[in-house]
PDB file of C-alpha atoms in Angstrom:
ATOM      1  CA  MET A1142     172.322 183.710 128.709  1.00  0.00           C
ATOM      2  CA  LYS A1143     175.346 182.338 130.514  1.00  0.00           C
ATOM      3  CA  ILE A1144     175.480 178.536 130.232  1.00  0.00           C
ATOM      4  CA  THR A1145     177.932 176.650 132.440  1.00  0.00           C
ATOM      5  CA  PHE A1146     178.915 172.998 132.237  1.00  0.00           C
ATOM      6  CA  VAL A1147     180.313 172.446 135.748  1.00  0.00           C
ATOM      7  CA  GLU A1148     181.885 169.145 134.618  1.00  0.00           C
ATOM      8  CA  PRO A1149     183.029 167.734 131.233  1.00  0.00           C
ATOM      9  CA  LEU A1150     180.479 164.858 131.044  1.00  0.00           C
ATOM     10  CA  GLY A1151     183.134 162.425 129.852  1.00  0.00           C
ATOM     11  CA  MET A1152     183.497 164.234 126.517  1.00  0.00           C
ATOM     12  CA  CYS A1153     186.482 165.970 124.963  1.00  0.00           C
ATOM     13  CA  GLU A1154     186.393 169.741 124.464  1.00  0.00           C
ATOM     14  CA  CYS A1155     186.134 169.432 120.681  1.00  0.00           C
ATOM     15  CA  GLU A1156     182.944 167.377 121.000  1.00  0.00           C
ATOM     16  CA  LEU A1157     181.516 169.801 123.530  1.00  0.00           C
ATOM     17  CA  ASN A1158     182.302 172.788 121.328  1.00  0.00           C
ATOM     18  CA  ALA A1159     180.710 171.153 118.286  1.00  0.00           C
ATOM     19  CA  GLN A1160     177.477 170.487 120.180  1.00  0.00           C
ATOM     20  CA  VAL A1161     177.110 174.038 121.542  1.00  0.00           C
ATOM     21  CA  LYS A1162     178.109 175.924 118.385  1.00  0.00           C
ATOM     22  CA  THR A1163     174.513 176.884 117.624  1.00  0.00           C
ATOM     23  CA  LEU A1164     174.033 178.238 121.153  1.00  0.00           C
ATOM     24  CA  ARG A1165     177.158 180.369 120.822  1.00  0.00           C
ATOM     25  CA  ASP A1166     176.086 181.558 117.382  1.00  0.00           C
ATOM     26  CA  GLN A1167     172.869 182.771 119.031  1.00  0.00           C
ATOM     27  CA  GLY A1168     174.944 184.922 121.381  1.00  0.00           C
ATOM     28  CA  HIS A1169     174.926 182.758 124.485  1.00  0.00           C
ATOM     29  CA  THR A1170     178.101 182.370 126.548  1.00  0.00           C
ATOM     30  CA  VAL A1171     179.061 178.743 127.139  1.00  0.00           C
ATOM     31  CA  THR A1172     181.716 177.772 129.692  1.00  0.00           C
ATOM     32  CA  PHE A1173     183.168 174.293 130.255  1.00  0.00           C
ATOM     33  CA  TYR A1174     185.094 173.121 133.292  1.00  0.00           C
ATOM     34  CA  PRO A1175     187.569 170.332 132.477  1.00  0.00           C
ATOM     35  CA  ASP A1176     187.309 168.342 135.708  1.00  0.00           C
ATOM     36  CA  ARG A1177     184.646 166.797 137.902  1.00  0.00           C
ATOM     37  CA  ASN A1178     184.702 168.278 141.410  1.00  0.00           C
ATOM     38  CA  GLU A1179     181.964 167.479 143.925  1.00  0.00           C
ATOM     39  CA  ASP A1180     183.048 170.033 146.523  1.00  0.00           C
ATOM     40  CA  GLU A1181     180.011 172.240 147.031  1.00  0.00           C
ATOM     41  CA  GLU A1182     181.926 175.503 147.319  1.00  0.00           C
ATOM     42  CA  THR A1183     183.817 174.712 144.115  1.00  0.00           C
ATOM     43  CA  LEU A1184     180.533 174.012 142.332  1.00  0.00           C
ATOM     44  CA  ILE A1185     179.097 177.270 143.624  1.00  0.00           C
ATOM     45  CA  SER A1186     182.108 179.235 142.417  1.00  0.00           C
ATOM     46  CA  ARG A1187     181.642 177.744 138.966  1.00  0.00           C
ATOM     47  CA  ALA A1188     177.889 178.228 138.769  1.00  0.00           C
ATOM     48  CA  GLN A1189     177.022 181.272 140.869  1.00  0.00           C
ATOM     49  CA  ASP A1190     176.613 183.717 137.959  1.00  0.00           C
ATOM     50  CA  ALA A1191     175.142 181.220 135.454  1.00  0.00           C
ATOM     51  CA  ASP A1192     171.617 181.314 134.052  1.00  0.00           C
ATOM     52  CA  ILE A1193     171.790 177.673 132.963  1.00  0.00           C
ATOM     53  CA  VAL A1194     173.839 174.921 134.615  1.00  0.00           C
ATOM     54  CA  VAL A1195     174.653 171.478 133.243  1.00  0.00           C
ATOM     55  CA  VAL A1196     175.578 168.750 135.732  1.00  0.00           C
ATOM     56  CA  SER A1197     175.290 164.957 135.852  1.00  0.00           C
ATOM     57  CA  ASN A1198     174.856 163.121 139.173  1.00  0.00           C
ATOM     58  CA  ILE A1199     176.731 165.457 141.523  1.00  0.00           C
ATOM     59  CA  PRO A1200     174.463 166.256 144.500  1.00  0.00           C
ATOM     60  CA  LEU A1201     172.973 169.754 144.481  1.00  0.00           C
ATOM     61  CA  ARG A1202     171.363 170.784 147.760  1.00  0.00           C
ATOM     62  CA  LYS A1203     169.665 173.867 149.175  1.00  0.00           C
ATOM     63  CA  HIS A1204     172.865 175.825 149.849  1.00  0.00           C
ATOM     64  CA  PHE A1205     173.914 175.506 146.210  1.00  0.00           C
ATOM     65  CA  PHE A1206     170.675 177.069 144.981  1.00  0.00           C
ATOM     66  CA  GLU A1207     170.783 179.772 147.655  1.00  0.00           C
ATOM     67  CA  SER A1208     174.239 180.688 146.370  1.00  0.00           C
ATOM     68  CA  CYS A1209     173.265 180.750 142.679  1.00  0.00           C
ATOM     69  CA  PRO A1210     170.555 183.451 142.467  1.00  0.00           C
ATOM     70  CA  GLN A1211     170.840 183.821 138.683  1.00  0.00           C
ATOM     71  CA  LEU A1212     170.008 180.169 138.001  1.00  0.00           C
ATOM     72  CA  LYS A1213     166.927 179.695 135.841  1.00  0.00           C
ATOM     73  CA  MET A1214     167.387 176.290 134.256  1.00  0.00           C
ATOM     74  CA  LEU A1215     169.161 173.075 135.257  1.00  0.00           C
ATOM     75  CA  SER A1216     169.948 170.535 132.542  1.00  0.00           C
ATOM     76  CA  ILE A1217     170.664 167.243 134.287  1.00  0.00           C
ATOM     77  CA  ALA A1218     172.935 164.956 132.261  1.00  0.00           C
ATOM     78  CA  PHE A1219     171.475 161.917 133.973  1.00  0.00           C
ATOM     79  CA  THR A1220     168.215 159.979 134.075  1.00  0.00           C
ATOM     80  CA  GLY A1221     167.636 160.024 137.826  1.00  0.00           C
ATOM     81  CA  VAL A1222     167.214 163.329 139.645  1.00  0.00           C
ATOM     82  CA  ASP A1223     167.115 162.153 143.263  1.00  0.00           C
ATOM     83  CA  HIS A1224     170.483 163.888 143.847  1.00  0.00           C
ATOM     84  CA  VAL A1225     168.916 167.322 143.286  1.00  0.00           C
ATOM     85  CA  ASP A1226     166.804 169.284 145.776  1.00  0.00           C
ATOM     86  CA  LEU A1227     163.751 169.541 143.528  1.00  0.00           C
ATOM     87  CA  ASP A1228     161.652 171.264 146.188  1.00  0.00           C
ATOM     88  CA  GLU A1229     164.165 174.110 146.257  1.00  0.00           C
ATOM     89  CA  CYS A1230     164.035 174.286 142.456  1.00  0.00           C
ATOM     90  CA  ARG A1231     160.238 174.537 142.533  1.00  0.00           C
ATOM     91  CA  LYS A1232     160.421 177.214 145.196  1.00  0.00           C
ATOM     92  CA  ARG A1233     162.817 179.275 143.081  1.00  0.00           C
ATOM     93  CA  GLY A1234     161.093 178.656 139.750  1.00  0.00           C
ATOM     94  CA  ILE A1235     164.080 176.803 138.303  1.00  0.00           C
ATOM     95  CA  THR A1236     163.227 174.542 135.373  1.00  0.00           C
ATOM     96  CA  VAL A1237     164.834 171.095 135.669  1.00  0.00           C
ATOM     97  CA  CYS A1238     165.175 168.763 132.676  1.00  0.00           C
ATOM     98  CA  ASN A1239     166.827 165.341 132.669  1.00  0.00           C
ATOM     99  CA  ALA A1240     168.438 163.222 129.973  1.00  0.00           C
ATOM    100  CA  ALA A1241     165.866 160.459 129.996  1.00  0.00           C
ATOM    101  CA  GLY A1242     166.661 157.532 127.743  1.00  0.00           C
ATOM    102  CA  TYR A1243     170.305 158.211 126.980  1.00  0.00           C
ATOM    103  CA  SER A1244     171.593 155.068 128.713  1.00  0.00           C
ATOM    104  CA  THR A1245     168.804 152.588 128.002  1.00  0.00           C
ATOM    105  CA  GLU A1246     170.930 150.359 125.776  1.00  0.00           C
ATOM    106  CA  ALA A1247     174.022 150.672 127.957  1.00  0.00           C
ATOM    107  CA  VAL A1248     172.304 149.699 131.206  1.00  0.00           C
ATOM    108  CA  ALA A1249     170.259 146.927 129.605  1.00  0.00           C
ATOM    109  CA  GLU A1250     173.350 145.372 128.027  1.00  0.00           C
ATOM    110  CA  LEU A1251     175.288 145.544 131.296  1.00  0.00           C
ATOM    111  CA  THR A1252     172.354 143.890 133.062  1.00  0.00           C
ATOM    112  CA  ILE A1253     172.471 140.942 130.677  1.00  0.00           C
ATOM    113  CA  GLY A1254     176.262 140.882 130.909  1.00  0.00           C
ATOM    114  CA  LEU A1255     176.102 140.608 134.692  1.00  0.00           C
ATOM    115  CA  MET A1256     173.643 137.722 134.423  1.00  0.00           C
ATOM    116  CA  ILE A1257     176.016 135.865 132.116  1.00  0.00           C
ATOM    117  CA  ALA A1258     179.037 136.731 134.264  1.00  0.00           C
ATOM    118  CA  LEU A1259     177.370 135.232 137.330  1.00  0.00           C
ATOM    119  CA  TYR A1260     176.076 132.109 135.613  1.00  0.00           C
ATOM    120  CA  ARG A1261     179.299 131.387 133.736  1.00  0.00           C
ATOM    121  CA  LYS A1262     181.607 132.485 136.591  1.00  0.00           C
ATOM    122  CA  ILE A1263     183.583 134.666 134.190  1.00  0.00           C
ATOM    123  CA  VAL A1264     185.473 136.723 136.778  1.00  0.00           C
ATOM    124  CA  GLY A1265     186.482 133.662 138.800  1.00  0.00           C
ATOM    125  CA  GLY A1266     187.385 131.796 135.634  1.00  0.00           C
ATOM    126  CA  ASP A1267     189.779 134.525 134.614  1.00  0.00           C
ATOM    127  CA  ALA A1268     191.523 134.327 137.997  1.00  0.00           C
ATOM    128  CA  ILE A1269     191.780 130.531 137.800  1.00  0.00           C
ATOM    129  CA  ALA A1270     193.276 130.644 134.307  1.00  0.00           C
ATOM    130  CA  ARG A1271     195.852 133.247 135.388  1.00  0.00           C
ATOM    131  CA  LEU A1272     196.840 130.957 138.269  1.00  0.00           C
ATOM    132  CA  SER A1273     197.393 128.094 135.787  1.00  0.00           C
ATOM    133  CA  GLY A1274     194.270 126.309 136.971  1.00  0.00           C
ATOM    134  CA  ASP A1275     191.748 124.268 134.997  1.00  0.00           C
ATOM    135  CA  ARG A1276     187.967 124.034 134.877  1.00  0.00           C
ATOM    136  CA  GLN A1277     187.652 121.499 137.681  1.00  0.00           C
ATOM    137  CA  GLY A1278     185.035 122.754 140.109  1.00  0.00           C
ATOM    138  CA  VAL A1279     183.859 125.437 137.688  1.00  0.00           C
ATOM    139  CA  LEU A1280     180.389 124.484 136.554  1.00  0.00           C
ATOM    140  CA  GLY A1281     178.304 127.260 135.101  1.00  0.00           C
ATOM    141  CA  GLY A1282     174.692 127.707 134.107  1.00  0.00           C
ATOM    142  CA  GLU A1283     172.756 129.012 131.109  1.00  0.00           C
ATOM    143  CA  LEU A1284     170.335 131.891 130.712  1.00  0.00           C
ATOM    144  CA  HIS A1285     168.277 129.818 128.299  1.00  0.00           C
ATOM    145  CA  GLY A1286     165.141 128.571 129.993  1.00  0.00           C
ATOM    146  CA  LYS A1287     165.516 130.693 133.119  1.00  0.00           C
ATOM    147  CA  THR A1288     162.714 132.847 134.480  1.00  0.00           C
ATOM    148  CA  VAL A1289     163.740 136.498 134.578  1.00  0.00           C
ATOM    149  CA  GLY A1290     161.692 138.714 136.873  1.00  0.00           C
ATOM    150  CA  ILE A1291     161.853 142.383 135.912  1.00  0.00           C
ATOM    151  CA  ILE A1292     160.915 144.902 138.602  1.00  0.00           C
ATOM    152  CA  GLY A1293     160.066 148.161 136.862  1.00  0.00           C
ATOM    153  CA  LEU A1294     158.884 148.118 133.261  1.00  0.00           C
ATOM    154  CA  GLY A1295     160.140 151.457 132.030  1.00  0.00           C
ATOM    155  CA  ALA A1296     162.360 151.805 128.986  1.00  0.00           C
ATOM    156  CA  ILE A1297     165.319 149.956 130.519  1.00  0.00           C
ATOM    157  CA  GLY A1298     163.230 147.184 132.041  1.00  0.00           C
ATOM    158  CA  GLN A1299     161.473 146.612 128.735  1.00  0.00           C
ATOM    159  CA  ARG A1300     164.771 146.551 126.838  1.00  0.00           C
ATOM    160  CA  VAL A1301     166.166 143.984 129.277  1.00  0.00           C
ATOM    161  CA  GLY A1302     163.077 141.916 128.512  1.00  0.00           C
ATOM    162  CA  VAL A1303     163.759 142.047 124.778  1.00  0.00           C
ATOM    163  CA  LEU A1304     167.363 140.950 125.257  1.00  0.00           C
ATOM    164  CA  ALA A1305     166.487 138.221 127.760  1.00  0.00           C
ATOM    165  CA  ASN A1306     163.798 136.949 125.425  1.00  0.00           C
ATOM    166  CA  ALA A1307     166.456 136.515 122.731  1.00  0.00           C
ATOM    167  CA  PHE A1308     168.265 134.155 125.105  1.00  0.00           C
ATOM    168  CA  GLY A1309     165.126 132.054 125.471  1.00  0.00           C
ATOM    169  CA  CYS A1310     164.147 133.236 128.937  1.00  0.00           C
ATOM    170  CA  ARG A1311     160.665 133.227 130.406  1.00  0.00           C
ATOM    171  CA  LEU A1312     159.779 136.786 131.398  1.00  0.00           C
ATOM    172  CA  LEU A1313     157.794 137.984 134.387  1.00  0.00           C
ATOM    173  CA  GLY A1314     157.275 141.644 135.209  1.00  0.00           C
ATOM    174  CA  TYR A1315     156.121 143.797 138.082  1.00  0.00           C
ATOM    175  CA  ASN A1316     155.129 147.410 137.577  1.00  0.00           C
ATOM    176  CA  ARG A1317     153.101 149.945 139.517  1.00  0.00           C
ATOM    177  CA  SER A1318     150.650 150.211 136.621  1.00  0.00           C
ATOM    178  CA  GLU A1319     149.653 147.577 134.101  1.00  0.00           C
ATOM    179  CA  LYS A1320     151.421 147.734 130.726  1.00  0.00           C
ATOM    180  CA  ALA A1321     150.692 145.735 127.590  1.00  0.00           C
ATOM    181  CA  ILE A1322     154.162 144.393 126.778  1.00  0.00           C
ATOM    182  CA  PRO A1323     154.592 141.383 124.479  1.00  0.00           C
ATOM    183  CA  GLN A1324     156.479 138.431 125.981  1.00  0.00           C
ATOM    184  CA  ILE A1325     156.309 139.786 129.570  1.00  0.00           C
ATOM    185  CA  THR A1326     153.701 138.318 131.911  1.00  0.00           C
ATOM    186  CA  GLN A1327     152.886 140.839 134.624  1.00  0.00           C
ATOM    187  CA  VAL A1328     152.317 139.378 138.062  1.00  0.00           C
ATOM    188  CA  ASP A1329     152.132 140.557 141.659  1.00  0.00           C
ATOM    189  CA  LYS A1330     155.331 141.205 143.566  1.00  0.00           C
ATOM    190  CA  GLU A1331     155.265 138.003 145.641  1.00  0.00           C
ATOM    191  CA  THR A1332     154.709 135.779 142.598  1.00  0.00           C
ATOM    192  CA  LEU A1333     157.589 137.443 140.774  1.00  0.00           C
ATOM    193  CA  LEU A1334     159.911 137.001 143.765  1.00  0.00           C
ATOM    194  CA  ARG A1335     158.931 133.387 144.263  1.00  0.00           C
ATOM    195  CA  GLU A1336     159.150 132.252 140.636  1.00  0.00           C
ATOM    196  CA  SER A1337     162.164 134.190 139.324  1.00  0.00           C
ATOM    197  CA  ASP A1338     165.529 132.541 138.792  1.00  0.00           C
ATOM    198  CA  ILE A1339     166.930 136.004 138.073  1.00  0.00           C
ATOM    199  CA  LEU A1340     165.524 139.136 139.678  1.00  0.00           C
ATOM    200  CA  THR A1341     166.578 142.385 137.999  1.00  0.00           C
ATOM    201  CA  VAL A1342     165.724 145.826 139.370  1.00  0.00           C
ATOM    202  CA  HIS A1343     164.853 148.797 137.122  1.00  0.00           C
ATOM    203  CA  LEU A1344     162.938 151.217 139.326  1.00  0.00           C
ATOM    204  CA  PRO A1345     163.591 154.914 139.928  1.00  0.00           C
ATOM    205  CA  LEU A1346     164.533 155.842 143.484  1.00  0.00           C
ATOM    206  CA  THR A1347     161.594 157.452 145.267  1.00  0.00           C
ATOM    207  CA  PRO A1348     160.388 157.407 148.884  1.00  0.00           C
ATOM    208  CA  GLU A1349     158.125 154.507 147.879  1.00  0.00           C
ATOM    209  CA  THR A1350     160.858 152.413 146.247  1.00  0.00           C
ATOM    210  CA  ARG A1351     163.570 152.936 148.873  1.00  0.00           C
ATOM    211  CA  GLY A1352     164.159 149.519 150.485  1.00  0.00           C
ATOM    212  CA  PHE A1353     161.780 147.904 147.981  1.00  0.00           C
ATOM    213  CA  ILE A1354     163.849 144.714 148.174  1.00  0.00           C
ATOM    214  CA  GLY A1355     164.776 143.778 151.735  1.00  0.00           C
ATOM    215  CA  THR A1356     164.653 140.974 154.263  1.00  0.00           C
ATOM    216  CA  PRO A1357     160.990 140.014 153.619  1.00  0.00           C
ATOM    217  CA  GLU A1358     161.618 139.831 149.867  1.00  0.00           C
ATOM    218  CA  PHE A1359     164.796 137.756 150.184  1.00  0.00           C
ATOM    219  CA  SER A1360     162.920 135.291 152.377  1.00  0.00           C
ATOM    220  CA  VAL A1361     160.462 134.670 149.520  1.00  0.00           C
ATOM    221  CA  MET A1362     163.093 134.224 146.797  1.00  0.00           C
ATOM    222  CA  SER A1363     164.446 130.821 145.798  1.00  0.00           C
ATOM    223  CA  PRO A1364     167.868 129.876 147.247  1.00  0.00           C
ATOM    224  CA  HIS A1365     168.912 129.275 143.618  1.00  0.00           C
ATOM    225  CA  ALA A1366     167.934 132.799 142.514  1.00  0.00           C
ATOM    226  CA  ILE A1367     170.287 135.675 141.724  1.00  0.00           C
ATOM    227  CA  LEU A1368     169.700 139.421 142.032  1.00  0.00           C
ATOM    228  CA  ILE A1369     170.874 142.116 139.609  1.00  0.00           C
ATOM    229  CA  ASN A1370     170.702 145.795 140.571  1.00  0.00           C
ATOM    230  CA  THR A1371     171.729 148.362 137.965  1.00  0.00           C
ATOM    231  CA  ALA A1372     169.093 150.911 139.048  1.00  0.00           C
ATOM    232  CA  ARG A1373     169.718 152.725 142.357  1.00  0.00           C
ATOM    233  CA  GLY A1374     171.500 151.340 145.398  1.00  0.00           C
ATOM    234  CA  PRO A1375     168.955 152.197 148.126  1.00  0.00           C
ATOM    235  CA  ILE A1376     166.175 150.340 146.291  1.00  0.00           C
ATOM    236  CA  VAL A1377     167.794 147.167 147.643  1.00  0.00           C
ATOM    237  CA  ASP A1378     168.418 147.172 151.393  1.00  0.00           C
ATOM    238  CA  GLN A1379     172.198 146.842 151.549  1.00  0.00           C
ATOM    239  CA  ASP A1380     172.304 145.158 154.961  1.00  0.00           C
ATOM    240  CA  ALA A1381     169.577 142.737 153.960  1.00  0.00           C
ATOM    241  CA  LEU A1382     171.464 141.836 150.762  1.00  0.00           C
ATOM    242  CA  TYR A1383     174.634 141.162 152.752  1.00  0.00           C
ATOM    243  CA  LEU A1384     172.781 138.852 155.142  1.00  0.00           C
ATOM    244  CA  ALA A1385     170.897 137.081 152.337  1.00  0.00           C
ATOM    245  CA  LEU A1386     174.182 136.238 150.646  1.00  0.00           C
ATOM    246  CA  LYS A1387     175.898 135.225 153.889  1.00  0.00           C
ATOM    247  CA  LYS A1388     172.992 132.962 154.868  1.00  0.00           C
ATOM    248  CA  GLY A1389     172.603 131.496 151.381  1.00  0.00           C
ATOM    249  CA  GLN A1390     169.043 132.763 151.024  1.00  0.00           C
ATOM    250  CA  ILE A1391     169.931 133.566 147.413  1.00  0.00           C
ATOM    251  CA  ALA A1392     172.658 132.069 145.228  1.00  0.00           C
ATOM    252  CA  GLY A1393     174.358 135.309 144.198  1.00  0.00           C
ATOM    253  CA  ALA A1394     174.036 138.921 143.187  1.00  0.00           C
ATOM    254  CA  ALA A1395     175.594 141.518 140.917  1.00  0.00           C
ATOM    255  CA  VAL A1396     175.343 145.215 141.735  1.00  0.00           C
ATOM    256  CA  ASP A1397     176.477 148.368 139.977  1.00  0.00           C
ATOM    257  CA  VAL A1398     174.929 150.816 142.461  1.00  0.00           C
ATOM    258  CA  TYR A1399     175.206 151.374 146.197  1.00  0.00           C
ATOM    259  CA  ASP A1400     173.965 153.555 149.042  1.00  0.00           C
ATOM    260  CA  GLN A1401     176.860 155.860 148.145  1.00  0.00           C
ATOM    261  CA  GLU A1402     178.740 156.607 144.962  1.00  0.00           C
ATOM    262  CA  PRO A1403     182.086 154.853 144.388  1.00  0.00           C
ATOM    263  CA  PRO A1404     184.873 154.978 145.384  1.00  0.00           C
ATOM    264  CA  LEU A1405     183.667 152.817 148.266  1.00  0.00           C
ATOM    265  CA  PRO A1406     185.418 152.854 151.666  1.00  0.00           C
ATOM    266  CA  ALA A1407     187.930 150.125 152.519  1.00  0.00           C
ATOM    267  CA  ASN A1408     185.621 148.736 155.216  1.00  0.00           C
ATOM    268  CA  PHE A1409     182.561 148.552 152.948  1.00  0.00           C
ATOM    269  CA  GLU A1410     180.398 145.698 154.218  1.00  0.00           C
ATOM    270  CA  LEU A1411     179.562 144.178 150.849  1.00  0.00           C
ATOM    271  CA  PHE A1412     183.246 143.501 150.159  1.00  0.00           C
ATOM    272  CA  ASN A1413     182.860 140.524 152.509  1.00  0.00           C
ATOM    273  CA  ALA A1414     179.674 139.166 150.961  1.00  0.00           C
ATOM    274  CA  PRO A1415     180.027 135.812 149.147  1.00  0.00           C
ATOM    275  CA  ASN A1416     178.945 135.259 145.549  1.00  0.00           C
ATOM    276  CA  LEU A1417     178.713 138.965 144.860  1.00  0.00           C
ATOM    277  CA  LEU A1418     179.922 140.634 141.657  1.00  0.00           C
ATOM    278  CA  MET A1419     180.483 144.384 142.099  1.00  0.00           C
ATOM    279  CA  GLN A1420     180.915 147.138 139.516  1.00  0.00           C
ATOM    280  CA  PRO A1421     181.858 150.818 140.144  1.00  0.00           C
ATOM    281  CA  HIS A1422     178.606 152.310 138.748  1.00  0.00           C
ATOM    282  CA  ILE A1423     179.433 151.867 135.069  1.00  0.00           C
ATOM    283  CA  GLY A1424     175.979 151.015 133.727  1.00  0.00           C
ATOM    284  CA  TYR A1425     175.509 154.321 131.897  1.00  0.00           C
ATOM    285  CA  ALA A1426     179.160 154.763 130.988  1.00  0.00           C
ATOM    286  CA  THR A1427     179.678 153.968 127.321  1.00  0.00           C
ATOM    287  CA  ARG A1428     181.007 156.194 124.549  1.00  0.00           C
ATOM    288  CA  GLU A1429     177.734 155.864 122.699  1.00  0.00           C
ATOM    289  CA  ALA A1430     175.623 156.750 125.747  1.00  0.00           C
ATOM    290  CA  PHE A1431     177.756 159.785 126.571  1.00  0.00           C
ATOM    291  CA  ALA A1432     177.403 161.102 123.031  1.00  0.00           C
ATOM    292  CA  THR A1433     173.636 160.620 123.163  1.00  0.00           C
ATOM    293  CA  ARG A1434     173.504 162.265 126.573  1.00  0.00           C
ATOM    294  CA  LEU A1435     175.306 165.385 125.407  1.00  0.00           C
ATOM    295  CA  GLY A1436     172.894 165.718 122.505  1.00  0.00           C
ATOM    296  CA  ILE A1437     169.897 165.489 124.860  1.00  0.00           C
ATOM    297  CA  VAL A1438     171.412 167.994 127.300  1.00  0.00           C
ATOM    298  CA  VAL A1439     171.957 170.581 124.570  1.00  0.00           C
ATOM    299  CA  LYS A1440     168.546 169.944 123.046  1.00  0.00           C
ATOM    300  CA  ASN A1441     166.921 170.448 126.463  1.00  0.00           C
ATOM    301  CA  ILE A1442     168.620 173.831 126.738  1.00  0.00           C
ATOM    302  CA  THR A1443     167.692 174.801 123.177  1.00  0.00           C
ATOM    303  CA  MET A1444     164.044 173.825 123.671  1.00  0.00           C
ATOM    304  CA  TRP A1445     163.857 175.660 127.010  1.00  0.00           C
ATOM    305  CA  LEU A1446     165.255 178.810 125.425  1.00  0.00           C
ATOM    306  CA  ALA A1447     162.581 178.463 122.738  1.00  0.00           C
ATOM    307  CA  GLY A1448     159.884 178.203 125.405  1.00  0.00           C
ATOM    308  CA  THR A1449     159.065 174.547 124.771  1.00  0.00           C
ATOM    309  CA  PRO A1450     161.100 172.517 127.297  1.00  0.00           C
ATOM    310  CA  GLN A1451     161.308 168.740 126.889  1.00  0.00           C
ATOM    311  CA  ASN A1452     162.192 166.069 129.465  1.00  0.00           C
ATOM    312  CA  ARG A1453     160.968 168.500 132.107  1.00  0.00           C
ATOM    313  CA  VAL A1454     161.036 167.203 135.680  1.00  0.00           C
ATOM    314  CA  VAL A1455     160.254 170.518 137.418  1.00  0.00           C
TER     315      VAL A1455
END
């Protein structure tokens, strides 16, 4: 089999080579490309004669699959797969596996970090100190005693609950199906919105969850509440978030994801939103998570070759 990594996955070549040694020893050809390039024709040129392709969150649409007739298996080095035309994969009999779970700790820790950054005004405090200012007018808050509402109780949502519990937070949760999770009281969506001091989103992006938080939801939330989104940008209506912040319907927000991948355009609307902390989609990006991800990607390929695929999406 010809196995092609169309991007380096944030790992050095020595680490990549060490992980795929067994595959090469079995006679498979493994090719790495040293740069990330989202141009579709470039991707096609790299992947068109491959049996197995490894890619992270670069969009792969119908034309890509039409141009890669040899493709049999796609190992996605990412948790979400909404950037891939799964219907086309089903049509062509292409197995798709994701790297579920690789970034659970990374995203959960960033989520808590963003809560603290908002409450303690860390970014603004740094700017004040560098301008020789003092703490006058800088009054923060504490996580302890706050009600954290977790939307989506998968692995990341549950881990956020564990960490928030350690800070002494009261935990509410909303999930499509009931789950028995210690310390988290599951409630309906409106109750969670109304009672949460901190609302944190951990849903996958699906047709049902697109725009899950919008104008109606912001109107229910407390004006003292903050929103954290480290899941997928379109789950929160971007225009509605901008207006909620401008109108003071909520006290603040921190987001790591958007309707488009960074870099964001110079005229991006949210740049003008008050009390908003923005990150360039770094939730999954830690050395530890990348190492775990590579291990899952290679294991998915190995298991598929053995006829027992894991983390199968299609």
